[in-house]
mmCIF file of C-alpha atoms in Angstrom:
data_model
loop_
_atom_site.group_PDB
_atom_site.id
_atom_site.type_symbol
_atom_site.label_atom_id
_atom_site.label_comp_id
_atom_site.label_asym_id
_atom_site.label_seq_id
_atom_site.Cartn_x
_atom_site.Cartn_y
_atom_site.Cartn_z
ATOM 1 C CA UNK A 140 12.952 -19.823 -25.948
ATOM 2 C CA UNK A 141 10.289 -19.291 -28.561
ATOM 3 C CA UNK A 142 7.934 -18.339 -26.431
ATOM 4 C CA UNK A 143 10.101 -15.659 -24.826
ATOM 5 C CA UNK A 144 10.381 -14.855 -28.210
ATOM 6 C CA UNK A 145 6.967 -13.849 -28.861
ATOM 7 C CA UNK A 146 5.936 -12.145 -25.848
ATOM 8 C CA UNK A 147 9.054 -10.813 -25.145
ATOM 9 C CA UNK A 148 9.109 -11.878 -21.408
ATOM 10 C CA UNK A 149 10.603 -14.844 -19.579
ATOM 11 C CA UNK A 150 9.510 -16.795 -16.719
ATOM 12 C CA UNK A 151 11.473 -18.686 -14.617
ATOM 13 C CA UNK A 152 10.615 -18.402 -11.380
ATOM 14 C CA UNK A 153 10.728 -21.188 -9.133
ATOM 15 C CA UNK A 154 13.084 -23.739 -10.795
ATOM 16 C CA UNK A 155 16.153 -23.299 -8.709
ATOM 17 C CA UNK A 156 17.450 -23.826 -11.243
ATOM 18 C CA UNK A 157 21.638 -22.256 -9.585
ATOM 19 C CA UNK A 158 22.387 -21.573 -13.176
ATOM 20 C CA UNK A 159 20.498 -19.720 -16.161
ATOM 21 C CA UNK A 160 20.007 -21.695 -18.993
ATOM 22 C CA UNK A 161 22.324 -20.116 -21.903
ATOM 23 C CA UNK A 162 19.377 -19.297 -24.534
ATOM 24 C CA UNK A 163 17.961 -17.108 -22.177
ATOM 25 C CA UNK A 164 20.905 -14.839 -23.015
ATOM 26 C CA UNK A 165 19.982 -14.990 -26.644
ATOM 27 C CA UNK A 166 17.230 -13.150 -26.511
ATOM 28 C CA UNK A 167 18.812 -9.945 -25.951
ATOM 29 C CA UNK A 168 15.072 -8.195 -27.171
ATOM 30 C CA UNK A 169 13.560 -9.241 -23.670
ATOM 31 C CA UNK A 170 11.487 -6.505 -21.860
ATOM 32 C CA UNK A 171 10.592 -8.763 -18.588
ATOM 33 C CA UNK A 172 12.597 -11.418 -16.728
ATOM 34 C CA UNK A 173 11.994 -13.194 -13.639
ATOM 35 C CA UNK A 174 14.545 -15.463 -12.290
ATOM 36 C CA UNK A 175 12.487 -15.161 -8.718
ATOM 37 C CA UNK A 176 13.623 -18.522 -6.300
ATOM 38 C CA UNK A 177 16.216 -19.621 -8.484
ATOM 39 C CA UNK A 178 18.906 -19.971 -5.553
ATOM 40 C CA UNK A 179 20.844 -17.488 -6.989
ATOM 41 C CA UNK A 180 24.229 -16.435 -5.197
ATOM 42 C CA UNK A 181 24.685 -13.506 -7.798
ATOM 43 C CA UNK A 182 23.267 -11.691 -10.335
ATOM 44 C CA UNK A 183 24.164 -13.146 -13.541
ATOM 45 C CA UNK A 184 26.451 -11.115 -15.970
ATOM 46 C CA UNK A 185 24.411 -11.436 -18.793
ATOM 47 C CA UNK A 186 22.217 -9.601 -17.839
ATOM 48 C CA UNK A 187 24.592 -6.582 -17.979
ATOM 49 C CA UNK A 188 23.726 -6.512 -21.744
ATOM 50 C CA UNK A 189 20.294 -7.147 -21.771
ATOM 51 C CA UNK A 190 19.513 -3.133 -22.047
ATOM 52 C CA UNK A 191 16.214 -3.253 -23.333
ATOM 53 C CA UNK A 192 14.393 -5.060 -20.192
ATOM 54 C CA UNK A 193 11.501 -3.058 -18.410
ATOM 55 C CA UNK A 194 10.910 -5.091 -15.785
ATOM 56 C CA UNK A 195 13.148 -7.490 -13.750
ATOM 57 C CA UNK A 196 12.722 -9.596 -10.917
ATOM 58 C CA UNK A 197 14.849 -11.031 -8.798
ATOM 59 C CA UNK A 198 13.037 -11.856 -5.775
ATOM 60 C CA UNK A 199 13.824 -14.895 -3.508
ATOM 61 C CA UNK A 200 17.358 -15.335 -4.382
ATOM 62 C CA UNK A 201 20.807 -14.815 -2.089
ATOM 63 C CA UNK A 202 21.958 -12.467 -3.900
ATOM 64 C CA UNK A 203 24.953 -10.386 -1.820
ATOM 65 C CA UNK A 204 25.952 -7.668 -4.641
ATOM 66 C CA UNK A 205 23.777 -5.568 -7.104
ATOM 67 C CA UNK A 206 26.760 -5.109 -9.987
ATOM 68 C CA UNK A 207 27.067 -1.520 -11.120
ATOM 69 C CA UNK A 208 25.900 -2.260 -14.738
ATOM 70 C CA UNK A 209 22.490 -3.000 -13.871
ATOM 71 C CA UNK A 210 22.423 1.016 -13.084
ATOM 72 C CA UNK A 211 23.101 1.368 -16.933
ATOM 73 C CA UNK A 212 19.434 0.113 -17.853
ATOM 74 C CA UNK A 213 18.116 2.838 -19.752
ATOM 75 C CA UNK A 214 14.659 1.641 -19.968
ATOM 76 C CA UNK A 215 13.841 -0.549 -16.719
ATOM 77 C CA UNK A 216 10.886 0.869 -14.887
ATOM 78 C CA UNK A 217 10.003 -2.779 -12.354
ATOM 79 C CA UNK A 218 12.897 -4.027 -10.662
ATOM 80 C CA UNK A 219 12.240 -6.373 -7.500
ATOM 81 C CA UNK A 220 14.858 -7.072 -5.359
ATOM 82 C CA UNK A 221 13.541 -8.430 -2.230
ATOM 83 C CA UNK A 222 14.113 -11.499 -0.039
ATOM 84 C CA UNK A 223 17.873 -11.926 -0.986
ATOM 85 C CA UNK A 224 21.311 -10.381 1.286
ATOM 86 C CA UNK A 225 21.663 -7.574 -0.336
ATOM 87 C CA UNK A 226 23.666 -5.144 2.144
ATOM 88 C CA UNK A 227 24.560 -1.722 -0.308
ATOM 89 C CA UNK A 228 23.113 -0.719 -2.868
ATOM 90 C CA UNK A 229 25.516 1.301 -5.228
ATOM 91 C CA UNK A 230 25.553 5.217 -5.798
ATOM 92 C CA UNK A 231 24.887 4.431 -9.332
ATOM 93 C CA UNK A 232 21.507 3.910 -8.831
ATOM 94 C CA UNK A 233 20.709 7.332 -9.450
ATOM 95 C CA UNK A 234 21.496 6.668 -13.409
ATOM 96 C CA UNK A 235 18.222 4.327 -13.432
ATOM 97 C CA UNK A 236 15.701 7.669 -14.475
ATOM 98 C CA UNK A 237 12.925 5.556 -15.507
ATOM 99 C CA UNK A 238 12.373 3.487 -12.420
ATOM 100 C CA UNK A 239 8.613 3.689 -11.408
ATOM 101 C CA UNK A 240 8.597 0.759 -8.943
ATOM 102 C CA UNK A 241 11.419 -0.328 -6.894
ATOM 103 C CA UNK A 242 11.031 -3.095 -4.270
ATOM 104 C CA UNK A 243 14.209 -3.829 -2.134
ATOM 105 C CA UNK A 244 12.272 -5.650 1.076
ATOM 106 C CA UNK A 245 13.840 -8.095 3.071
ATOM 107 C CA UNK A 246 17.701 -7.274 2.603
ATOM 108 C CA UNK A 247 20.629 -6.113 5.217
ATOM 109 C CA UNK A 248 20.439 -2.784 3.955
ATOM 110 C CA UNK A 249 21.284 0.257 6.167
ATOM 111 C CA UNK A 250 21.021 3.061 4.219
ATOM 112 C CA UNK A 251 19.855 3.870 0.764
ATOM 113 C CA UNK A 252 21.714 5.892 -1.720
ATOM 114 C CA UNK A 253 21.352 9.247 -1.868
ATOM 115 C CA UNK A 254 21.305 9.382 -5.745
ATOM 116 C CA UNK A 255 18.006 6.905 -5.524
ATOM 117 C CA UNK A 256 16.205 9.766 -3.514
ATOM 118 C CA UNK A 257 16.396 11.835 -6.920
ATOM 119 C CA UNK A 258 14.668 9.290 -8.936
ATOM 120 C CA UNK A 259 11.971 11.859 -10.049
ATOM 121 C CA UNK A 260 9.705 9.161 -11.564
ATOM 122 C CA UNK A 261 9.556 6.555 -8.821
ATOM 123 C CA UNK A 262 5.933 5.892 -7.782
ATOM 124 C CA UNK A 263 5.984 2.749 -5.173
ATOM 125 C CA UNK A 264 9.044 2.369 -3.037
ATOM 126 C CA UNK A 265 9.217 -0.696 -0.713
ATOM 127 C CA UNK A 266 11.998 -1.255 1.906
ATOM 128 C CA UNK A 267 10.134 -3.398 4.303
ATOM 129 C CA UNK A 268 12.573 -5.439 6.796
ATOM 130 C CA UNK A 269 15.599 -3.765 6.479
ATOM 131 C CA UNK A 270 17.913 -2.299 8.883
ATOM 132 C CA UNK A 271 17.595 1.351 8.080
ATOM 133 C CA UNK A 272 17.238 4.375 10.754
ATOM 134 C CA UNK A 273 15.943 6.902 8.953
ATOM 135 C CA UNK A 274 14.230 8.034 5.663
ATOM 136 C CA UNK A 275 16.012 10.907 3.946
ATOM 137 C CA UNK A 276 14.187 13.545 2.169
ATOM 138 C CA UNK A 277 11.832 12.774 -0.007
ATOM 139 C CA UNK A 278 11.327 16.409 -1.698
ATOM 140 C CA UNK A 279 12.844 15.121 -5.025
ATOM 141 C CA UNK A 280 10.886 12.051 -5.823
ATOM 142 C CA UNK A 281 8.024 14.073 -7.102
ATOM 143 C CA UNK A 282 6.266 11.043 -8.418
ATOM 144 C CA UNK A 283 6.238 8.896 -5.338
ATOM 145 C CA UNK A 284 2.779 8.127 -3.888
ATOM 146 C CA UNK A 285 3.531 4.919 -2.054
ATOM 147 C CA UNK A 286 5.944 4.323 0.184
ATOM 148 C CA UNK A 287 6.342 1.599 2.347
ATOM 149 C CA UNK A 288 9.478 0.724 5.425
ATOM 150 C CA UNK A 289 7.590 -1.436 7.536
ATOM 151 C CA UNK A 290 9.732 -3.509 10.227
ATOM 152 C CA UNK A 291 12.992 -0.860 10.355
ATOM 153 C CA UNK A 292 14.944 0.836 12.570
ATOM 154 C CA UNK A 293 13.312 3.858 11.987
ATOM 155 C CA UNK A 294 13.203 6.009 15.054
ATOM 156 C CA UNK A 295 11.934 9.561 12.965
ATOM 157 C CA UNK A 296 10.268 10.669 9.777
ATOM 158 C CA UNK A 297 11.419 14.257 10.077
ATOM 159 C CA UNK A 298 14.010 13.875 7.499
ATOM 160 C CA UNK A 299 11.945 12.686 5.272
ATOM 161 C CA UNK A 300 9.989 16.070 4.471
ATOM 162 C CA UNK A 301 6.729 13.908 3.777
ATOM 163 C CA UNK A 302 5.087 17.049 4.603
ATOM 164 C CA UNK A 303 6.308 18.494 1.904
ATOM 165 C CA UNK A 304 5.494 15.421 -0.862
ATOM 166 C CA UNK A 305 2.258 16.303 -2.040
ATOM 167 C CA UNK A 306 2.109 13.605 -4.466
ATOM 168 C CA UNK A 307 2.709 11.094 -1.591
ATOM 169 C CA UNK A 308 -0.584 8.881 -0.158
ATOM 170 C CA UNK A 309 0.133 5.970 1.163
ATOM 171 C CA UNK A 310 3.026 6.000 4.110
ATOM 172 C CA UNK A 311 3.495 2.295 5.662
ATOM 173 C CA UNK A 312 6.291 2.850 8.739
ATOM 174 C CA UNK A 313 4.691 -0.218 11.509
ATOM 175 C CA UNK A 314 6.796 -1.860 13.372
ATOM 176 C CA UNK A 315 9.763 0.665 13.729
ATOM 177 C CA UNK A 316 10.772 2.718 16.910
ATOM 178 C CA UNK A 317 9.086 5.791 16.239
ATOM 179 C CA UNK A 318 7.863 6.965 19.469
ATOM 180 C CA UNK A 319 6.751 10.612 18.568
ATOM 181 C CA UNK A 320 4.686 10.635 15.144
ATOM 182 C CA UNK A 321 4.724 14.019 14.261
ATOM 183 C CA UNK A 322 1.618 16.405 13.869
ATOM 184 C CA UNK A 323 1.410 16.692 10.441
ATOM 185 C CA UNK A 324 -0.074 13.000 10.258
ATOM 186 C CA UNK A 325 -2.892 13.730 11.105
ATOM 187 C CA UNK A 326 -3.466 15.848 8.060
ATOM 188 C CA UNK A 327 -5.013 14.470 5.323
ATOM 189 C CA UNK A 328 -4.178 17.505 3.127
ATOM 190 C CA UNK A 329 -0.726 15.478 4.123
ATOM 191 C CA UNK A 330 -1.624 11.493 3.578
ATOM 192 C CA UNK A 331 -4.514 9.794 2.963
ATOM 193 C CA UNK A 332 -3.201 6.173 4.820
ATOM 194 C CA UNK A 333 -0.977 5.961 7.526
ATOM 195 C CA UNK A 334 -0.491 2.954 9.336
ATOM 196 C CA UNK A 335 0.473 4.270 12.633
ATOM 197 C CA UNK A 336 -2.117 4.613 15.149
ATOM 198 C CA UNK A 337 -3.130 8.443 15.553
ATOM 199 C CA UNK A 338 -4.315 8.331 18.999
ATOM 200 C CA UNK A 339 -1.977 9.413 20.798
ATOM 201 C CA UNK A 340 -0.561 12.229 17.905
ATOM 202 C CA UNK A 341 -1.583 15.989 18.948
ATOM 203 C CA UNK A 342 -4.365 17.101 16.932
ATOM 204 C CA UNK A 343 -3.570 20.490 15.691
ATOM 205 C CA UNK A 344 -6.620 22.730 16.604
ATOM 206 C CA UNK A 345 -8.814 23.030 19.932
ATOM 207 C CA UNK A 346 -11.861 20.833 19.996
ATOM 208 C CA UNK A 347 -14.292 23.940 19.550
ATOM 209 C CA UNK A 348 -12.455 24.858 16.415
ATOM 210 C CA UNK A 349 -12.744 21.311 15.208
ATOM 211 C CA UNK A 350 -16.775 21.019 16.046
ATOM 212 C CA UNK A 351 -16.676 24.977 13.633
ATOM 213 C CA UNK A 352 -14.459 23.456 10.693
ATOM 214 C CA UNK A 353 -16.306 20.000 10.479
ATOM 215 C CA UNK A 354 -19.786 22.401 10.212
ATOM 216 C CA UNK A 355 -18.110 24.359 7.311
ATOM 217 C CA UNK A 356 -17.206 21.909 5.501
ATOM 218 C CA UNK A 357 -20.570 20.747 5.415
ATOM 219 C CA UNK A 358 -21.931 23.730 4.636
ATOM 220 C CA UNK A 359 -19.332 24.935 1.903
ATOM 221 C CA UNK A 360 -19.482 20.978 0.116
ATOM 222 C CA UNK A 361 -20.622 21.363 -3.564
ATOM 223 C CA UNK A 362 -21.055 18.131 -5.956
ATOM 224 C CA UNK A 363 -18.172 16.710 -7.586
ATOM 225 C CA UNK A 364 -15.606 17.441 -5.108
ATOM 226 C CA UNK A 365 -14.913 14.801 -1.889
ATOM 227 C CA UNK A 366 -16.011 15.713 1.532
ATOM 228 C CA UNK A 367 -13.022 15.562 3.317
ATOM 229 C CA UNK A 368 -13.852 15.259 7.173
ATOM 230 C CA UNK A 369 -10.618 14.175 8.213
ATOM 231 C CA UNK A 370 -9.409 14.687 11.891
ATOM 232 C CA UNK A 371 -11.649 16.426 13.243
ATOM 233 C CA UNK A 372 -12.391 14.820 16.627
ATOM 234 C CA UNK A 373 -16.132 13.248 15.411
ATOM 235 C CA UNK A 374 -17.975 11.028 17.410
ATOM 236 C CA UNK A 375 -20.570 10.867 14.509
ATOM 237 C CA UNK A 376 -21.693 12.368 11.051
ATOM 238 C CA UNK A 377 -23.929 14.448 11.259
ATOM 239 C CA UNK A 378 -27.725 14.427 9.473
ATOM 240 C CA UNK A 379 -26.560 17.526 7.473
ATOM 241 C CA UNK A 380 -23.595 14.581 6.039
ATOM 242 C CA UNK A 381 -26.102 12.003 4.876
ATOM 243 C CA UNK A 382 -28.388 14.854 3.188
ATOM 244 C CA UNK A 383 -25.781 15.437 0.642
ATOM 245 C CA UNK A 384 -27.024 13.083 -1.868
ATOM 246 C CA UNK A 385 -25.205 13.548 -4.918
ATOM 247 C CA UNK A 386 -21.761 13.158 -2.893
ATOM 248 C CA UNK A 387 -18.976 10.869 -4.508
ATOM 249 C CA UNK A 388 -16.197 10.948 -1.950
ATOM 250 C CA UNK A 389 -17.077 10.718 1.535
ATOM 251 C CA UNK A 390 -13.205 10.872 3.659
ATOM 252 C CA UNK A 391 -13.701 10.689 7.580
ATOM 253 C CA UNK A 392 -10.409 8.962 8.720
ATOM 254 C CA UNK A 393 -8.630 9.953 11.851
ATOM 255 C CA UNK A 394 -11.969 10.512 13.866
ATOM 256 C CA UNK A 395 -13.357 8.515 17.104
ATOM 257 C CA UNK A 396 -16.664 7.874 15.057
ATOM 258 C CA UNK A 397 -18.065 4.411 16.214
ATOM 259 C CA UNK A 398 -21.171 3.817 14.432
ATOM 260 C CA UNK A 399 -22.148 4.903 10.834
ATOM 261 C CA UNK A 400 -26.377 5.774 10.618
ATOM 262 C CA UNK A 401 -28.567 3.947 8.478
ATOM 263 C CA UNK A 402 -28.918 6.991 6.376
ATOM 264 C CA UNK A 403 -25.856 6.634 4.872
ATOM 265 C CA UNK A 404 -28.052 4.270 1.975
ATOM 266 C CA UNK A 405 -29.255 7.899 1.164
ATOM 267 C CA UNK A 406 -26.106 8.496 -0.186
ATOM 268 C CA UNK A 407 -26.567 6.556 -3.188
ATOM 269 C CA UNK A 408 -23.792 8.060 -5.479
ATOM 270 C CA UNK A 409 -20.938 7.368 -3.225
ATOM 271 C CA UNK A 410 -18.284 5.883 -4.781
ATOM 272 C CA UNK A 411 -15.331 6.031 -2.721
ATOM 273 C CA UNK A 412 -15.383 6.253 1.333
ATOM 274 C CA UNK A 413 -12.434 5.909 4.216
ATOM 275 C CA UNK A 414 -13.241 5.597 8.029
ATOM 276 C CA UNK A 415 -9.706 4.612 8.275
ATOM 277 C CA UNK A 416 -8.677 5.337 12.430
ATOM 278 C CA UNK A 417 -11.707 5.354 13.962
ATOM 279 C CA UNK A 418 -13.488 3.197 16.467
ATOM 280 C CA UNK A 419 -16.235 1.250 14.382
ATOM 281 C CA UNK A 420 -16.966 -2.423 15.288
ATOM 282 C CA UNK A 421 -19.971 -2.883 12.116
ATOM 283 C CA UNK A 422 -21.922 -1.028 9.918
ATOM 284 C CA UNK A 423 -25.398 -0.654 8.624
ATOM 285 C CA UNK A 424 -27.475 -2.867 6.744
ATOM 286 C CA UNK A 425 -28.151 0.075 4.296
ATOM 287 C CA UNK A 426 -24.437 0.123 3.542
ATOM 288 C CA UNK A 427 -24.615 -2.887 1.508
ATOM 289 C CA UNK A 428 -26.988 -0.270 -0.736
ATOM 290 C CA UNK A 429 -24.246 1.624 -2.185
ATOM 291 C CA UNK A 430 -24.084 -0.416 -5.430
ATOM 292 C CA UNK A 431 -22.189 2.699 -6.887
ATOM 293 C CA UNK A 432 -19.130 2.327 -4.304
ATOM 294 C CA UNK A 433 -15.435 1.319 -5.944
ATOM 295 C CA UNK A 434 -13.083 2.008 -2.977
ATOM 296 C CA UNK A 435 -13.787 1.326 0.664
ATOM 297 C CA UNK A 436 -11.196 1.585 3.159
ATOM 298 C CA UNK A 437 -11.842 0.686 6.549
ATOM 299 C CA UNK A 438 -8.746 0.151 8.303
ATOM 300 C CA UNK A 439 -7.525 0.501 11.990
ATOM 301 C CA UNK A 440 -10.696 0.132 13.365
ATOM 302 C CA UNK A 441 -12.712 -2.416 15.902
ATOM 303 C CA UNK A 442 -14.240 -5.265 13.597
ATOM 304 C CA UNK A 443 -13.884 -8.527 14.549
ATOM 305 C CA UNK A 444 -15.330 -10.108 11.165
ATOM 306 C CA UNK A 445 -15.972 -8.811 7.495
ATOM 307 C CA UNK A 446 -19.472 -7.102 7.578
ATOM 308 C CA UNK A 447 -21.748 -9.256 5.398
ATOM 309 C CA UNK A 448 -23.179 -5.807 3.853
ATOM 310 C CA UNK A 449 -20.039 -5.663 1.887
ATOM 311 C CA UNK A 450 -20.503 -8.372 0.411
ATOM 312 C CA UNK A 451 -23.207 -6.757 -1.258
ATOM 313 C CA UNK A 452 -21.219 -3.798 -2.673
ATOM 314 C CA UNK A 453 -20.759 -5.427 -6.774
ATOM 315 C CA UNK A 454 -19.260 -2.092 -7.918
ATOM 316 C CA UNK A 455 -15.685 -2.804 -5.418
ATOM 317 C CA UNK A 456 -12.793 -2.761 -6.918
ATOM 318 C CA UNK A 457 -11.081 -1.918 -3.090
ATOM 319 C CA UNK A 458 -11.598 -3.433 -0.104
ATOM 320 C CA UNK A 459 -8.738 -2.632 2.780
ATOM 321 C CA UNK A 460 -9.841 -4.044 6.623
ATOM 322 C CA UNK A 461 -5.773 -4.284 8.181
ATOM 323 C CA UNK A 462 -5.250 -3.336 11.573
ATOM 324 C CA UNK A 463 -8.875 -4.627 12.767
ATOM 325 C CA UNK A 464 -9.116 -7.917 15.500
ATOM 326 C CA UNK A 465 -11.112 -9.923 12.456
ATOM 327 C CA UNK A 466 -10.441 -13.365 13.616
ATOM 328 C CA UNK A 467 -10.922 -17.095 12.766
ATOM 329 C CA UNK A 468 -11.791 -18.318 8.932
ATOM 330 C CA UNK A 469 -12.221 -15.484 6.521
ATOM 331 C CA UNK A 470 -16.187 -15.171 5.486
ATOM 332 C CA UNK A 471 -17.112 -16.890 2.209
ATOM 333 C CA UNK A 472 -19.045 -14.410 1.504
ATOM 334 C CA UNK A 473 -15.757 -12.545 -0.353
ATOM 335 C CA UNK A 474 -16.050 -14.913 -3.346
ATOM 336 C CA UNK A 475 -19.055 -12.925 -4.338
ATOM 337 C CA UNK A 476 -17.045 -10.235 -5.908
ATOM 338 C CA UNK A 477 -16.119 -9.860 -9.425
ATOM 339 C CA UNK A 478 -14.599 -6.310 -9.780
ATOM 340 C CA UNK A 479 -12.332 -6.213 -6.371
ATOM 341 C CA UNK A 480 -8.575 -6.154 -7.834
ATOM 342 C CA UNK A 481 -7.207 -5.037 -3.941
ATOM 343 C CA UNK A 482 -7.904 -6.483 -0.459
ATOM 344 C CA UNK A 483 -5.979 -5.675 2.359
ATOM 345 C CA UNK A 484 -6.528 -8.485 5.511
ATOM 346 C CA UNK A 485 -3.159 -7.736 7.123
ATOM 347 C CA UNK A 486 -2.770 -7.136 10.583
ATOM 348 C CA UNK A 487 -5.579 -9.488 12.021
ATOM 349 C CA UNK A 488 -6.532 -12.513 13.923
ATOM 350 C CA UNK A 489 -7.459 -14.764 10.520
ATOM 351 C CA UNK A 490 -6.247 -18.048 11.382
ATOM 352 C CA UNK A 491 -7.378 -19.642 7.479
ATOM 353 C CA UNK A 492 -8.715 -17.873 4.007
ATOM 354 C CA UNK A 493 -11.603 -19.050 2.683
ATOM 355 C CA UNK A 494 -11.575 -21.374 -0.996
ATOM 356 C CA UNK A 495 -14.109 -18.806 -2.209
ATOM 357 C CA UNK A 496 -11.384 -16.027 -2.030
ATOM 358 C CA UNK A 497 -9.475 -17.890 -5.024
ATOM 359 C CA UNK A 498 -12.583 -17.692 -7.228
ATOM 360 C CA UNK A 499 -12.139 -13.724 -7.204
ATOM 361 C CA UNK A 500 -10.565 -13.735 -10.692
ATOM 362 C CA UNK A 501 -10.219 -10.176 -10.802
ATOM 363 C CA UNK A 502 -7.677 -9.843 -7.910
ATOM 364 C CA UNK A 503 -4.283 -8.317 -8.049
ATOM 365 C CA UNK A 504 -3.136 -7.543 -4.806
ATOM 366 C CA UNK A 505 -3.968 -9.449 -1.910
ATOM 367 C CA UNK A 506 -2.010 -8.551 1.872
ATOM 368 C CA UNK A 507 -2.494 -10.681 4.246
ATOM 369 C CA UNK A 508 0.500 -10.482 6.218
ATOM 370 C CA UNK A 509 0.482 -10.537 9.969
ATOM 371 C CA UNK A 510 -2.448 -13.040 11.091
ATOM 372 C CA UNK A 511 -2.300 -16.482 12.057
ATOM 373 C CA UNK A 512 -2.250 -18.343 8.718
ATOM 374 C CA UNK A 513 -0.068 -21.331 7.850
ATOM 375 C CA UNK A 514 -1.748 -22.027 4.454
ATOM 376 C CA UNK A 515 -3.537 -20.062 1.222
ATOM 377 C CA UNK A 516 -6.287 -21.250 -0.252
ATOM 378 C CA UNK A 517 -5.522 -24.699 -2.775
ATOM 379 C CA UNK A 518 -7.413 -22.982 -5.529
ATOM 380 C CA UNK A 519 -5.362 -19.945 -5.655
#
């Protein structure tokens, strides 16, 4: 364990190994362990002293029980939990006040704690395939921007107050039985990624009064602040849009907008743009101009392959296409990039990724759930 010794982390994911070996324990200085895929039945009481760990992982294990003493951690901020049995998690949980990231995915939970919905400094909380029905408020995690239930029981997000969780961003609730989003998702003052379809949700404001508030934005935009264009019923941008050179932000999600002009090259300081739920199918050629542009998000939309004018984009650091019919091999043309730590491919027709995509060295978080793949890539 001399290795653990110096870094002070641990790595032993992927042995099944049933039992930990008893040095591990020795190291009682260890701020990250991973015991993910060890075949673990339950969480080993060792770790009940090991007070000084920051981030844990316990993924990919059969774990039934979380024991009570993990809640005494008084420094762990990454604890991952997901792909085991885990059925309840205990009311203790509220004790663990310097949790930032809590994944729990793929359990037999039913409910969550109430004390864990007064973690004030979680960030990213994942409950993906459980059994739960409902979200409960969300007013008192006041660091929470990401939160993500996907594949629940969920049939309502009213008592979750997300309205009222400015801090919140990202909302991923697919795949539940929600059958009436409400109205405030549609308001990006709200959310800036849902990923519900909006279609069908009532937009707040008559289509007049939409066509009046999309011109004063326009006119009101000054530099250094995003134009937010979200919602507003647009078939297009207008020429008034692209004449706003020395933009940054451009944020048009939630529209019916299904083609983007070739002036939007003009906009050659443009570093971050969402079309997210509209009705585009490509882009421009002159997109693949905006060598400034970090964070493109293009999600629930119409394309049915990558556009090769983002592969031209050097600056991206974020690339999201889910929800969009892209279908068959993913382009080669994604090995290009050098920057891009996110891509998000879930929610398609890919039936293979491309060996190029493992030469991206700079990636972090790749999602490619949901598509029609049975392999990744040898080389990553």
């Amino acid at each position: 364990m001399s290795a653990a010794g110096e870094s002070k982390a641990v790595d032993l994911c992927g042995f099944e190994l049933g039992v930990i070996p008893a040095e591990l324990w020795a190291e009682d200085y260890l701020e990250a362990i991973s015991l993910q895929s060890n075949g673990l039945e339950t969480m080993p009481l060792e770790l009940e002293t090991m007070s000084s760990v920051q981030d844990l992982n316990l993924s990919e294990n059969r774990i039934k029980d979380m024991p009570v003493e993990i809640c005494n951690y008084d420094s762990l901020a990454f604890l991952d939990l997901s792909y085991n049995h885990i059925r309840l998690l205990p009311e203790q949980f509220g004790q663990l006040i310097t949790l930032t990231h809590l994944n729990v995915s793929n359990n037999h939970l039913i409910a969550l704690p109430e004390s864990l919905m007064k973690l004030a400094n979680i960030q990213t909380l994942h409950f993906n395939y459980n059994f739960l029905r409902s979200i409960q408020s969300l007013v008192e995690m006041t660091a929470l921007t990401t939160l993500s239930a996907v594949g629940n029981r969920i049939a309502s997000l009213d008592a979750s107050d997300a309205e009222r969780t400015p801090q919140l961003k990202e909302l991923f609730v697919a795949h539940n039985d929600i059958l009436m989003p409400p109205p405030w998702l549609t308001d990006r003052r709200v959310l800036d990624y849902i990923d519900l379809p909006l279609g069908d949700v009532q937009v707040l404001e008559e289509p007049n009064t939409l066509k009046e508030r999309s011109k004063e934005i326009v006119r009101r935009w000054i530099p250094g602040v995003r134009m937010d264009l979200a919602n507003l019923n647009l078939e297009e941008l207008t020429s008034d849009v692209y004449s706003k050179s020395e933009m940054q932000g451009l944020y048009a999600p939630g529209n019916i907008l299904n083609k983007i002009s070739s002036k939007v090259g003009l906009l050659i300081d443009l570093s971050e743009v969402s079309f997210i739920h509209n009705k585009l199918e490509q882009l421009p050629s002159s997109f693949g101009t905006l060598q400034n542009l970090a964070v493109c998000m293009l999600d629930h939309n119409r394309f049915r392959d990558v556009p090769t004018c983002l592969f031209k984009l050097a600056a991206l650091t974020k690339l999201t296409l889910s929800f969009n019919k892209i279908a068959g091999k993913l382009d080669a043309g994604i090995g290009t990039y050098q920057k891009l730590k996110t891509l998000w491919l879930h929610f398609n027709r890919l039936s293979s990724l491309c060996e190029e995509l493992g030469k991206v060295h700079s990636l972090t978080e790749l999602r490619a759930g949901d598509n029609q793949l049975t392999e990744l890539p040898r080389n990553m």
